[in-house]
Amino acid sequence: MNKNFEKKLQDLKKENLFRQRVLKESGSSSKIIIDGKKYLSFASNDYLGMSNNYELQEALSESCKKNGLGSGSSPLISGYSESHKELECLISEFLGTQSTIIFSSGYQTNVGVIKSISESTDHILIDKLDHASIVDGTLFSKAKFKRYSHNNISDLNEKVNESDKDIIVCVDSLFSMDGDFAKLNEIQKIKKDKDFYLLVDEAHALGVYGSGGRGLCNEMNIPMNEMVGITGTFGKSFGTFGAFFSGSQDVVNFVLQNSRSYIYSTSLPRPIIDATIKSINIVMKENWRREKLFELIEYFKKSVKQYGLNNLNSDSHVQPLVIGDERECINLSESLYNDGIFIPAIRYPTVEKGQSRLRISLSSEHEKHHIDHLFKNLKF
Ligand SMILES: Cc1ncc(COP(=O)(O)O)c(C=O)c1O
């Protein structure tokens, strides 16, 4: 055990890596209030502005009055309701898969799915920039694993070909800190030569990309068969909370029987489920949210060029402004904060040391003048 907590904490402070939570008074999307002051926020994953949607709030409160708040138990005891089943069916229909199960968070989903579907004789290959929950699921698994260089398809191909075991490839469809897209079409080509199980985490893409927000697998025509599984979260574009795993009937049933993070955790409250069902139905229909977001992305990219900044050429609603040095990034974030703009400095271990950045999350709730306001206040 590490007994020298105080010294370790001091070291983090010296390295500008000490992280603090900001105490928010209210707001969850583009406008938040801290200490009585209004801030324009670019730090929420509520990409379609759904968390403040009145219809969701109504669905939630109606369900709460009817069913109570907590689900009372884990899903295999008494925590599985008609609402849970309805949401599972809706997701399967939405994604064109055979079956779905609802987890209580995206972190639990990736950890639980990867651990339960892998065997000690398997090889797991993950992208260097995959989310921590994929990394942790892989670490929990008894399989051997390797990380391939970020979005480097020839490295993935080499690693697939040098393995004589069953392979599972896990990849984020939209990388959460760089904002770039996985090369799913090219991964699919490798898969045609030597099949493997492909697990795609659509956390940041669902709601935004693909027909009706069905995600990047849908946009890139990745066939949904027994060798493909999708994970996704409700806490981002859908504006609620929780997550799911979706795939073939057999693999979903197997995860249900074996995933410890599914079996040994209280299932999502029914009001959250009912609000999520409402959200998915709205997100599917209301294309204007995506269209507005795409306009904002183009507008943001123009400003990045105009100001000569480094956004790693992101084309998505996740726009990193890479600063590099930790202290400089904190200073910039603090100066924006003093001007009423909230964007925390993202540092190691979320990104590599020396790669600190302001991670800008664009939302359909933003307006072009918000982006102008941000760039005018960026003082290097
Ligand atoms: C790619 C990715 N997967 C999974 C998760 C975890 O989702 P949740 O917040 O529902 O635990 C996140 C959260 O940020 C994420 O970015």
mmCIF file of C-alpha atoms and ligand atoms in Angstrom:
data_model
loop_
_atom_site.group_PDB
_atom_site.id
_atom_site.type_symbol
_atom_site.label_atom_id
_atom_site.label_comp_id
_atom_site.label_asym_id
_atom_site.label_seq_id
_atom_site.Cartn_x
_atom_site.Cartn_y
_atom_site.Cartn_z
ATOM 1 C CA MET A 1 0.000 0.000 0.000
ATOM 2 C CA ASN A 2 1.138 3.535 -0.760
ATOM 3 C CA LYS A 3 1.392 5.213 2.661
ATOM 4 C CA ASN A 4 2.926 8.449 1.469
ATOM 5 C CA PHE A 5 -0.287 10.033 0.228
ATOM 6 C CA GLU A 6 0.630 13.579 1.211
ATOM 7 C CA LYS A 7 3.925 13.529 -0.673
ATOM 8 C CA LYS A 8 2.303 11.950 -3.733
ATOM 9 C CA LEU A 9 -0.362 14.665 -3.716
ATOM 10 C CA GLN A 10 2.324 17.357 -3.404
ATOM 11 C CA ASP A 11 4.156 15.800 -6.366
ATOM 12 C CA LEU A 12 0.983 15.956 -8.454
ATOM 13 C CA LYS A 13 0.612 19.653 -7.568
ATOM 14 C CA LYS A 14 4.255 20.351 -8.510
ATOM 15 C CA GLU A 15 3.737 18.670 -11.880
ATOM 16 C CA ASN A 16 0.515 20.649 -12.494
ATOM 17 C CA LEU A 17 -1.372 17.365 -12.587
ATOM 18 C CA PHE A 18 -3.505 17.792 -9.458
ATOM 19 C CA ARG A 19 -7.160 17.713 -10.443
ATOM 20 C CA GLN A 20 -10.037 19.447 -8.723
ATOM 21 C CA ARG A 21 -13.780 19.193 -9.083
ATOM 22 C CA VAL A 22 -15.698 22.380 -9.798
ATOM 23 C CA LEU A 23 -18.764 22.858 -7.628
ATOM 24 C CA LYS A 24 -21.623 23.612 -10.008
ATOM 25 C CA GLU A 25 -24.761 25.302 -8.708
ATOM 26 C CA SER A 26 -26.937 24.377 -11.677
ATOM 27 C CA GLY A 27 -27.004 23.650 -15.406
ATOM 28 C CA SER A 28 -25.712 20.638 -17.287
ATOM 29 C CA SER A 29 -25.211 21.748 -20.828
ATOM 30 C CA SER A 30 -23.970 24.913 -22.546
ATOM 31 C CA LYS A 31 -24.957 27.197 -19.680
ATOM 32 C CA ILE A 32 -23.950 26.526 -16.105
ATOM 33 C CA ILE A 33 -23.938 28.526 -12.881
ATOM 34 C CA ILE A 34 -21.025 28.445 -10.458
ATOM 35 C CA ASP A 35 -21.037 30.581 -7.317
ATOM 36 C CA GLY A 36 -23.970 32.613 -8.606
ATOM 37 C CA LYS A 37 -22.184 33.490 -11.883
ATOM 38 C CA LYS A 38 -23.310 32.327 -15.352
ATOM 39 C CA TYR A 39 -20.750 30.531 -17.538
ATOM 40 C CA LEU A 40 -20.811 29.549 -21.173
ATOM 41 C CA SER A 41 -19.733 25.898 -21.047
ATOM 42 C CA PHE A 42 -17.985 23.844 -23.716
ATOM 43 C CA ALA A 43 -17.412 20.985 -21.298
ATOM 44 C CA SER A 44 -20.575 18.884 -21.506
ATOM 45 C CA ASN A 45 -21.154 15.757 -23.601
ATOM 46 C CA ASP A 46 -24.817 16.700 -23.958
ATOM 47 C CA TYR A 47 -24.150 17.120 -27.697
ATOM 48 C CA LEU A 48 -27.804 17.464 -28.722
ATOM 49 C CA GLY A 49 -29.070 19.508 -25.782
ATOM 50 C CA MET A 50 -31.342 16.677 -24.634
ATOM 51 C CA SER A 51 -30.664 16.912 -20.898
ATOM 52 C CA ASN A 52 -32.845 20.031 -20.646
ATOM 53 C CA ASN A 53 -35.595 18.687 -22.894
ATOM 54 C CA TYR A 54 -39.016 19.206 -21.359
ATOM 55 C CA GLU A 55 -40.503 15.978 -22.798
ATOM 56 C CA LEU A 56 -37.748 13.923 -21.166
ATOM 57 C CA GLN A 57 -38.311 15.617 -17.850
ATOM 58 C CA GLU A 58 -42.038 14.908 -18.128
ATOM 59 C CA ALA A 59 -41.416 11.240 -18.997
ATOM 60 C CA LEU A 60 -39.084 10.968 -16.021
ATOM 61 C CA SER A 61 -41.457 12.526 -13.505
ATOM 62 C CA GLU A 62 -44.483 10.574 -14.784
ATOM 63 C CA SER A 63 -42.552 7.323 -14.488
ATOM 64 C CA CYS A 64 -41.287 8.258 -11.052
ATOM 65 C CA LYS A 65 -44.838 8.923 -9.809
ATOM 66 C CA LYS A 66 -46.007 5.600 -11.233
ATOM 67 C CA ASN A 67 -43.047 3.324 -10.484
ATOM 68 C CA GLY A 68 -41.018 4.972 -7.732
ATOM 69 C CA LEU A 69 -37.427 6.049 -8.095
ATOM 70 C CA GLY A 70 -34.963 3.237 -7.437
ATOM 71 C CA SER A 71 -35.062 -0.089 -9.286
ATOM 72 C CA GLY A 72 -34.574 -1.902 -5.989
ATOM 73 C CA SER A 73 -32.173 -4.572 -7.122
ATOM 74 C CA SER A 74 -29.828 -5.940 -9.736
ATOM 75 C CA PRO A 75 -31.456 -7.045 -13.011
ATOM 76 C CA LEU A 76 -31.323 -10.786 -12.279
ATOM 77 C CA ILE A 77 -33.073 -10.364 -8.918
ATOM 78 C CA SER A 78 -35.967 -7.884 -9.250
ATOM 79 C CA GLY A 79 -34.483 -4.881 -11.083
ATOM 80 C CA TYR A 80 -35.705 -5.764 -14.588
ATOM 81 C CA SER A 81 -38.940 -4.075 -15.644
ATOM 82 C CA GLU A 82 -41.110 -3.674 -18.739
ATOM 83 C CA SER A 83 -39.363 -0.330 -19.309
ATOM 84 C CA HIS A 84 -35.937 -2.018 -19.333
ATOM 85 C CA LYS A 85 -37.220 -4.558 -21.843
ATOM 86 C CA GLU A 86 -38.785 -1.841 -24.013
ATOM 87 C CA LEU A 87 -35.495 0.083 -24.104
ATOM 88 C CA GLU A 88 -33.555 -3.084 -24.989
ATOM 89 C CA CYS A 89 -35.929 -3.776 -27.905
ATOM 90 C CA LEU A 90 -35.772 -0.153 -29.036
ATOM 91 C CA ILE A 91 -31.950 -0.198 -29.137
ATOM 92 C CA SER A 92 -31.876 -3.504 -31.053
ATOM 93 C CA GLU A 93 -34.319 -2.096 -33.601
ATOM 94 C CA PHE A 94 -32.404 1.210 -33.752
ATOM 95 C CA LEU A 95 -29.055 -0.492 -34.432
ATOM 96 C CA GLY A 96 -30.258 -3.510 -36.427
ATOM 97 C CA THR A 97 -28.906 -6.017 -33.899
ATOM 98 C CA GLN A 98 -30.589 -9.127 -32.483
ATOM 99 C CA SER A 99 -30.413 -8.305 -28.806
ATOM 100 C CA THR A 100 -29.401 -5.718 -26.185
ATOM 101 C CA ILE A 101 -28.877 -5.452 -22.439
ATOM 102 C CA ILE A 102 -28.902 -2.278 -20.397
ATOM 103 C CA PHE A 103 -26.003 -1.612 -18.035
ATOM 104 C CA SER A 104 -25.835 1.083 -15.363
ATOM 105 C CA SER A 105 -22.900 2.915 -16.969
ATOM 106 C CA GLY A 106 -20.662 2.832 -20.026
ATOM 107 C CA TYR A 107 -17.659 2.104 -17.849
ATOM 108 C CA GLN A 108 -19.378 -0.973 -16.404
ATOM 109 C CA THR A 109 -20.451 -2.049 -19.884
ATOM 110 C CA ASN A 110 -17.005 -2.118 -21.452
ATOM 111 C CA VAL A 111 -15.398 -3.700 -18.408
ATOM 112 C CA GLY A 112 -18.162 -6.317 -18.079
ATOM 113 C CA VAL A 113 -18.439 -7.190 -21.765
ATOM 114 C CA ILE A 114 -14.712 -7.478 -22.502
ATOM 115 C CA LYS A 115 -14.031 -9.515 -19.369
ATOM 116 C CA SER A 116 -16.937 -11.892 -19.955
ATOM 117 C CA ILE A 117 -16.555 -12.592 -23.691
ATOM 118 C CA SER A 118 -12.779 -13.154 -23.603
ATOM 119 C CA GLU A 119 -10.934 -16.342 -22.643
ATOM 120 C CA SER A 120 -7.371 -16.775 -21.402
ATOM 121 C CA THR A 121 -6.349 -18.190 -24.773
ATOM 122 C CA ASP A 122 -7.644 -15.149 -26.733
ATOM 123 C CA HIS A 123 -5.771 -12.109 -27.948
ATOM 124 C CA ILE A 124 -7.340 -8.687 -27.453
ATOM 125 C CA LEU A 125 -6.186 -5.797 -29.647
ATOM 126 C CA ILE A 126 -7.092 -2.269 -28.632
ATOM 127 C CA ASP A 127 -6.370 1.158 -30.125
ATOM 128 C CA LYS A 128 -3.767 3.163 -28.173
ATOM 129 C CA LEU A 129 -6.364 5.922 -27.603
ATOM 130 C CA ASP A 130 -9.322 3.719 -26.618
ATOM 131 C CA HIS A 131 -11.280 4.834 -23.558
ATOM 132 C CA ALA A 132 -10.061 3.848 -20.077
ATOM 133 C CA SER A 133 -13.041 1.495 -19.659
ATOM 134 C CA ILE A 134 -11.819 -0.584 -22.628
ATOM 135 C CA VAL A 135 -8.305 -0.603 -21.216
ATOM 136 C CA ASP A 136 -9.601 -1.671 -17.804
ATOM 137 C CA GLY A 137 -11.870 -4.387 -19.265
ATOM 138 C CA THR A 138 -8.835 -5.726 -21.068
ATOM 139 C CA LEU A 139 -6.744 -5.625 -17.888
ATOM 140 C CA PHE A 140 -9.483 -7.520 -15.998
ATOM 141 C CA SER A 141 -9.590 -10.167 -18.725
ATOM 142 C CA LYS A 142 -7.259 -13.150 -18.593
ATOM 143 C CA ALA A 143 -6.529 -12.831 -22.317
ATOM 144 C CA LYS A 144 -3.219 -11.480 -23.620
ATOM 145 C CA PHE A 145 -3.577 -8.011 -25.053
ATOM 146 C CA LYS A 146 -1.702 -5.557 -27.247
ATOM 147 C CA ARG A 147 -2.322 -1.933 -28.098
ATOM 148 C CA TYR A 148 -1.951 -0.943 -31.729
ATOM 149 C CA SER A 149 -0.813 2.577 -32.677
ATOM 150 C CA HIS A 150 -3.656 5.015 -32.827
ATOM 151 C CA ASN A 151 -5.782 4.530 -35.953
ATOM 152 C CA ASN A 152 -2.841 2.742 -37.580
ATOM 153 C CA ILE A 153 -4.470 0.104 -39.746
ATOM 154 C CA SER A 154 -1.234 -1.491 -40.944
ATOM 155 C CA ASP A 155 -0.155 -1.957 -37.304
ATOM 156 C CA LEU A 156 -3.539 -3.531 -36.528
ATOM 157 C CA ASN A 157 -3.275 -5.734 -39.612
ATOM 158 C CA GLU A 158 0.209 -6.903 -38.581
ATOM 159 C CA LYS A 159 -0.960 -7.707 -35.049
ATOM 160 C CA VAL A 160 -4.016 -9.577 -36.366
ATOM 161 C CA ASN A 161 -1.860 -11.615 -38.739
ATOM 162 C CA GLU A 162 0.857 -12.497 -36.223
ATOM 163 C CA SER A 163 -1.737 -14.005 -33.863
ATOM 164 C CA ASP A 164 -2.810 -17.641 -34.142
ATOM 165 C CA LYS A 165 -5.492 -17.244 -31.449
ATOM 166 C CA ASP A 166 -9.093 -16.046 -31.419
ATOM 167 C CA ILE A 167 -8.953 -12.256 -31.584
ATOM 168 C CA ILE A 168 -11.150 -9.509 -30.161
ATOM 169 C CA VAL A 169 -10.585 -5.989 -31.510
ATOM 170 C CA CYS A 170 -12.008 -3.162 -29.378
ATOM 171 C CA VAL A 171 -12.247 0.347 -30.719
ATOM 172 C CA ASP A 172 -13.934 3.689 -29.963
ATOM 173 C CA SER A 173 -15.787 4.834 -33.088
ATOM 174 C CA LEU A 174 -15.092 8.476 -32.183
ATOM 175 C CA PHE A 175 -12.049 9.063 -29.997
ATOM 176 C CA SER A 176 -13.055 11.045 -26.947
ATOM 177 C CA MET A 177 -9.978 13.248 -26.563
ATOM 178 C CA ASP A 178 -8.778 13.714 -30.172
ATOM 179 C CA GLY A 179 -12.224 13.873 -31.784
ATOM 180 C CA ASP A 180 -11.198 11.736 -34.771
ATOM 181 C CA PHE A 181 -13.071 8.763 -36.213
ATOM 182 C CA ALA A 182 -11.963 5.122 -36.186
ATOM 183 C CA LYS A 183 -11.268 3.757 -39.663
ATOM 184 C CA LEU A 184 -14.095 1.255 -39.384
ATOM 185 C CA ASN A 185 -14.216 0.549 -43.139
ATOM 186 C CA GLU A 186 -10.562 -0.423 -43.159
ATOM 187 C CA ILE A 187 -10.972 -2.517 -40.011
ATOM 188 C CA GLN A 188 -13.864 -4.258 -41.755
ATOM 189 C CA LYS A 189 -11.564 -5.052 -44.727
ATOM 190 C CA ILE A 190 -9.013 -6.744 -42.424
ATOM 191 C CA LYS A 191 -11.886 -8.647 -40.842
ATOM 192 C CA LYS A 192 -12.876 -10.075 -44.239
ATOM 193 C CA ASP A 193 -9.465 -11.767 -44.610
ATOM 194 C CA LYS A 194 -9.201 -13.030 -41.052
ATOM 195 C CA ASP A 195 -12.351 -12.777 -38.978
ATOM 196 C CA PHE A 196 -12.294 -11.540 -35.405
ATOM 197 C CA TYR A 197 -14.830 -10.250 -32.916
ATOM 198 C CA LEU A 198 -15.173 -6.481 -33.341
ATOM 199 C CA LEU A 199 -16.422 -4.498 -30.336
ATOM 200 C CA VAL A 200 -17.184 -0.880 -31.214
ATOM 201 C CA ASP A 201 -17.766 1.708 -28.497
ATOM 202 C CA GLU A 202 -20.129 4.266 -30.028
ATOM 203 C CA ALA A 203 -20.310 6.439 -26.868
ATOM 204 C CA HIS A 204 -19.537 9.760 -28.599
ATOM 205 C CA ALA A 205 -21.015 9.006 -32.016
ATOM 206 C CA LEU A 206 -24.529 7.798 -31.200
ATOM 207 C CA GLY A 207 -27.176 10.442 -31.717
ATOM 208 C CA VAL A 208 -24.901 12.490 -33.972
ATOM 209 C CA TYR A 209 -23.705 10.265 -36.841
ATOM 210 C CA GLY A 210 -25.530 7.726 -38.985
ATOM 211 C CA SER A 211 -29.143 7.769 -40.102
ATOM 212 C CA GLY A 212 -31.300 9.155 -37.263
ATOM 213 C CA GLY A 213 -28.198 9.151 -35.019
ATOM 214 C CA ARG A 214 -27.577 5.387 -35.284
ATOM 215 C CA GLY A 215 -23.829 5.885 -35.022
ATOM 216 C CA LEU A 216 -20.733 5.421 -37.152
ATOM 217 C CA CYS A 217 -21.153 1.661 -37.755
ATOM 218 C CA ASN A 218 -24.453 2.549 -39.394
ATOM 219 C CA GLU A 219 -22.884 5.443 -41.329
ATOM 220 C CA MET A 220 -20.057 3.197 -42.572
ATOM 221 C CA ASN A 221 -22.334 0.228 -43.348
ATOM 222 C CA ILE A 222 -20.598 -2.184 -40.973
ATOM 223 C CA PRO A 223 -22.703 -5.364 -41.166
ATOM 224 C CA MET A 224 -24.263 -6.301 -37.845
ATOM 225 C CA ASN A 225 -23.617 -10.015 -37.449
ATOM 226 C CA GLU A 226 -22.593 -12.431 -34.698
ATOM 227 C CA MET A 227 -18.987 -11.176 -34.867
ATOM 228 C CA VAL A 228 -19.825 -7.516 -34.134
ATOM 229 C CA GLY A 229 -20.940 -5.935 -30.855
ATOM 230 C CA ILE A 230 -21.736 -2.346 -29.998
ATOM 231 C CA THR A 231 -21.510 -0.518 -26.692
ATOM 232 C CA GLY A 232 -22.991 2.916 -26.143
ATOM 233 C CA THR A 233 -23.947 5.317 -23.386
ATOM 234 C CA PHE A 234 -27.067 7.344 -22.642
ATOM 235 C CA GLY A 235 -25.196 10.039 -20.689
ATOM 236 C CA LYS A 236 -23.937 11.882 -23.745
ATOM 237 C CA SER A 237 -26.130 12.692 -26.803
ATOM 238 C CA PHE A 238 -29.243 11.161 -25.228
ATOM 239 C CA GLY A 239 -28.903 13.451 -22.197
ATOM 240 C CA THR A 240 -29.787 10.848 -19.534
ATOM 241 C CA PHE A 241 -27.681 8.146 -17.878
ATOM 242 C CA GLY A 242 -26.730 4.493 -18.298
ATOM 243 C CA ALA A 243 -25.460 2.386 -21.170
ATOM 244 C CA PHE A 244 -25.941 -0.780 -23.226
ATOM 245 C CA PHE A 245 -24.335 -3.679 -25.034
ATOM 246 C CA SER A 246 -25.944 -4.840 -28.268
ATOM 247 C CA GLY A 247 -25.120 -7.716 -30.619
ATOM 248 C CA SER A 248 -26.177 -11.237 -31.511
ATOM 249 C CA GLN A 249 -28.686 -13.081 -29.327
ATOM 250 C CA ASP A 250 -26.069 -15.577 -28.143
ATOM 251 C CA VAL A 251 -23.353 -13.122 -27.187
ATOM 252 C CA VAL A 252 -25.830 -10.873 -25.346
ATOM 253 C CA ASN A 253 -27.262 -13.874 -23.457
ATOM 254 C CA PHE A 254 -23.737 -14.973 -22.618
ATOM 255 C CA VAL A 255 -22.829 -11.511 -21.269
ATOM 256 C CA LEU A 256 -26.059 -11.517 -19.241
ATOM 257 C CA GLN A 257 -25.017 -14.829 -17.623
ATOM 258 C CA ASN A 258 -21.387 -13.895 -17.039
ATOM 259 C CA SER A 259 -20.770 -10.178 -16.729
ATOM 260 C CA ARG A 260 -20.116 -9.387 -13.073
ATOM 261 C CA SER A 261 -20.653 -5.634 -13.567
ATOM 262 C CA TYR A 262 -24.132 -6.493 -14.920
ATOM 263 C CA ILE A 263 -25.077 -9.187 -12.431
ATOM 264 C CA TYR A 264 -23.780 -7.571 -9.254
ATOM 265 C CA SER A 265 -24.954 -3.973 -9.676
ATOM 266 C CA THR A 266 -28.324 -2.292 -9.097
ATOM 267 C CA SER A 267 -30.101 -1.788 -12.400
ATOM 268 C CA LEU A 268 -30.944 1.659 -13.746
ATOM 269 C CA PRO A 269 -33.929 3.441 -12.199
ATOM 270 C CA ARG A 270 -37.063 3.039 -14.298
ATOM 271 C CA PRO A 271 -37.687 6.821 -14.648
ATOM 272 C CA ILE A 272 -34.230 7.153 -16.251
ATOM 273 C CA ILE A 273 -35.103 4.320 -18.620
ATOM 274 C CA ASP A 274 -38.429 5.916 -19.580
ATOM 275 C CA ALA A 275 -36.746 9.293 -20.172
ATOM 276 C CA THR A 276 -34.119 7.534 -22.326
ATOM 277 C CA ILE A 277 -36.800 5.855 -24.457
ATOM 278 C CA LYS A 278 -38.347 9.292 -25.017
ATOM 279 C CA SER A 279 -34.932 10.753 -25.840
ATOM 280 C CA ILE A 280 -34.038 8.115 -28.453
ATOM 281 C CA ASN A 281 -37.401 8.640 -30.172
ATOM 282 C CA ILE A 282 -36.842 12.404 -30.307
ATOM 283 C CA VAL A 283 -33.197 12.114 -31.399
ATOM 284 C CA MET A 284 -34.156 9.750 -34.240
ATOM 285 C CA LYS A 285 -36.735 12.178 -35.609
ATOM 286 C CA GLU A 286 -35.297 15.633 -34.974
ATOM 287 C CA ASN A 287 -32.637 15.966 -37.647
ATOM 288 C CA TRP A 288 -32.385 19.697 -37.013
ATOM 289 C CA ARG A 289 -30.290 18.990 -33.905
ATOM 290 C CA ARG A 290 -27.655 17.149 -35.972
ATOM 291 C CA GLU A 291 -27.839 19.669 -38.816
ATOM 292 C CA LYS A 292 -27.257 22.550 -36.417
ATOM 293 C CA LEU A 293 -24.371 20.726 -34.752
ATOM 294 C CA PHE A 294 -22.726 20.038 -38.140
ATOM 295 C CA GLU A 295 -23.011 23.754 -39.025
ATOM 296 C CA LEU A 296 -21.369 24.669 -35.729
ATOM 297 C CA ILE A 297 -18.549 22.174 -36.330
ATOM 298 C CA GLU A 298 -17.794 23.771 -39.728
ATOM 299 C CA TYR A 299 -17.927 27.249 -38.190
ATOM 300 C CA PHE A 300 -15.594 26.194 -35.379
ATOM 301 C CA LYS A 301 -13.105 24.641 -37.836
ATOM 302 C CA LYS A 302 -12.984 27.900 -39.831
ATOM 303 C CA SER A 303 -12.139 29.843 -36.669
ATOM 304 C CA VAL A 304 -9.416 27.315 -35.786
ATOM 305 C CA LYS A 305 -7.804 27.978 -39.191
ATOM 306 C CA GLN A 306 -8.229 31.719 -38.914
ATOM 307 C CA TYR A 307 -6.507 31.782 -35.504
ATOM 308 C CA GLY A 308 -3.825 29.239 -36.586
ATOM 309 C CA LEU A 309 -4.580 26.780 -33.769
ATOM 310 C CA ASN A 310 -4.005 23.026 -33.523
ATOM 311 C CA ASN A 311 -7.231 21.003 -33.318
ATOM 312 C CA LEU A 312 -5.563 17.766 -34.541
ATOM 313 C CA ASN A 313 -7.698 18.214 -37.703
ATOM 314 C CA SER A 314 -10.787 17.030 -35.876
ATOM 315 C CA ASP A 315 -13.935 17.015 -38.025
ATOM 316 C CA SER A 316 -16.287 16.143 -35.196
ATOM 317 C CA HIS A 317 -18.149 17.871 -32.371
ATOM 318 C CA VAL A 318 -15.167 17.020 -30.109
ATOM 319 C CA GLN A 319 -12.627 19.722 -30.889
ATOM 320 C CA PRO A 320 -9.324 19.555 -29.001
ATOM 321 C CA LEU A 321 -7.264 22.737 -28.791
ATOM 322 C CA VAL A 322 -3.872 21.254 -28.032
ATOM 323 C CA ILE A 323 -1.729 23.497 -25.828
ATOM 324 C CA GLY A 324 0.926 20.984 -24.761
ATOM 325 C CA ASP A 325 2.417 22.313 -21.538
ATOM 326 C CA GLU A 326 0.292 21.568 -18.455
ATOM 327 C CA ARG A 327 0.834 24.967 -16.760
ATOM 328 C CA GLU A 328 0.047 26.914 -19.940
ATOM 329 C CA CYS A 329 -3.130 24.893 -20.418
ATOM 330 C CA ILE A 330 -4.273 25.559 -16.840
ATOM 331 C CA ASN A 331 -3.496 29.283 -17.241
ATOM 332 C CA LEU A 332 -5.543 29.445 -20.424
ATOM 333 C CA SER A 333 -8.443 27.591 -18.843
ATOM 334 C CA GLU A 334 -8.328 29.951 -15.826
ATOM 335 C CA SER A 335 -8.221 33.045 -17.981
ATOM 336 C CA LEU A 336 -11.288 31.815 -19.909
ATOM 337 C CA TYR A 337 -12.992 31.090 -16.593
ATOM 338 C CA ASN A 338 -12.394 34.691 -15.495
ATOM 339 C CA ASP A 339 -14.122 35.764 -18.709
ATOM 340 C CA GLY A 340 -17.150 33.551 -18.020
ATOM 341 C CA ILE A 341 -16.199 30.564 -20.223
ATOM 342 C CA PHE A 342 -15.919 27.100 -18.707
ATOM 343 C CA ILE A 343 -13.465 24.626 -20.311
ATOM 344 C CA PRO A 344 -11.313 22.591 -17.902
ATOM 345 C CA ALA A 345 -7.714 21.750 -18.845
ATOM 346 C CA ILE A 346 -7.442 18.083 -19.862
ATOM 347 C CA ARG A 347 -4.100 16.677 -18.701
ATOM 348 C CA TYR A 348 -2.253 13.431 -17.974
ATOM 349 C CA PRO A 349 -3.340 10.691 -17.380
ATOM 350 C CA THR A 350 -6.396 11.407 -19.584
ATOM 351 C CA VAL A 351 -3.970 12.430 -22.348
ATOM 352 C CA GLU A 352 -0.201 11.939 -22.546
ATOM 353 C CA LYS A 353 2.139 14.305 -20.677
ATOM 354 C CA GLY A 354 2.913 17.382 -22.787
ATOM 355 C CA GLN A 355 -0.347 16.900 -24.743
ATOM 356 C CA SER A 356 -2.575 18.997 -22.479
ATOM 357 C CA ARG A 357 -5.542 20.508 -24.165
ATOM 358 C CA LEU A 358 -8.810 22.337 -23.945
ATOM 359 C CA ARG A 359 -11.347 19.748 -25.035
ATOM 360 C CA ILE A 360 -14.186 21.691 -26.643
ATOM 361 C CA SER A 361 -17.493 19.823 -26.781
ATOM 362 C CA LEU A 362 -19.854 21.439 -29.222
ATOM 363 C CA SER A 363 -23.585 21.079 -28.693
ATOM 364 C CA SER A 364 -26.642 21.945 -30.753
ATOM 365 C CA GLU A 365 -27.432 24.282 -27.842
ATOM 366 C CA HIS A 366 -24.483 26.502 -28.796
ATOM 367 C CA GLU A 367 -24.788 29.406 -31.225
ATOM 368 C CA LYS A 368 -22.173 30.784 -33.636
ATOM 369 C CA HIS A 369 -21.759 33.881 -31.471
ATOM 370 C CA HIS A 370 -20.733 31.593 -28.575
ATOM 371 C CA ILE A 371 -17.881 30.285 -30.719
ATOM 372 C CA ASP A 372 -16.889 33.865 -31.668
ATOM 373 C CA HIS A 373 -16.949 34.776 -27.994
ATOM 374 C CA LEU A 374 -14.682 31.829 -27.137
ATOM 375 C CA PHE A 375 -12.064 32.622 -29.785
ATOM 376 C CA LYS A 376 -12.021 36.342 -28.897
ATOM 377 C CA ASN A 377 -11.232 35.410 -25.311
ATOM 378 C CA LEU A 378 -8.438 32.908 -26.022
ATOM 379 C CA LYS A 379 -5.359 34.712 -24.697
ATOM 380 C CA PHE A 380 -2.088 32.856 -25.252
HETATM 381 C C1 LIG B 1 -15.596 6.205 -25.283
HETATM 382 C C2 LIG B 1 -16.246 6.103 -23.945
HETATM 383 N N1 LIG B 1 -16.720 4.912 -23.548
HETATM 384 C C3 LIG B 1 -17.316 4.752 -22.347
HETATM 385 C C4 LIG B 1 -17.462 5.813 -21.480
HETATM 386 C C5 LIG B 1 -18.091 5.585 -20.152
HETATM 387 O O1 LIG B 1 -19.430 5.939 -20.166
HETATM 388 P P1 LIG B 1 -20.210 6.286 -18.811
HETATM 389 O O2 LIG B 1 -19.924 7.729 -18.547
HETATM 390 O O3 LIG B 1 -21.629 5.992 -19.132
HETATM 391 O O4 LIG B 1 -19.648 5.398 -17.739
HETATM 392 C C6 LIG B 1 -17.009 7.071 -21.858
HETATM 393 C C7 LIG B 1 -17.193 8.210 -20.927
HETATM 394 O O5 LIG B 1 -16.743 9.292 -21.083
HETATM 395 C C8 LIG B 1 -16.372 7.220 -23.104
HETATM 396 O O6 LIG B 1 -15.871 8.393 -23.487
#
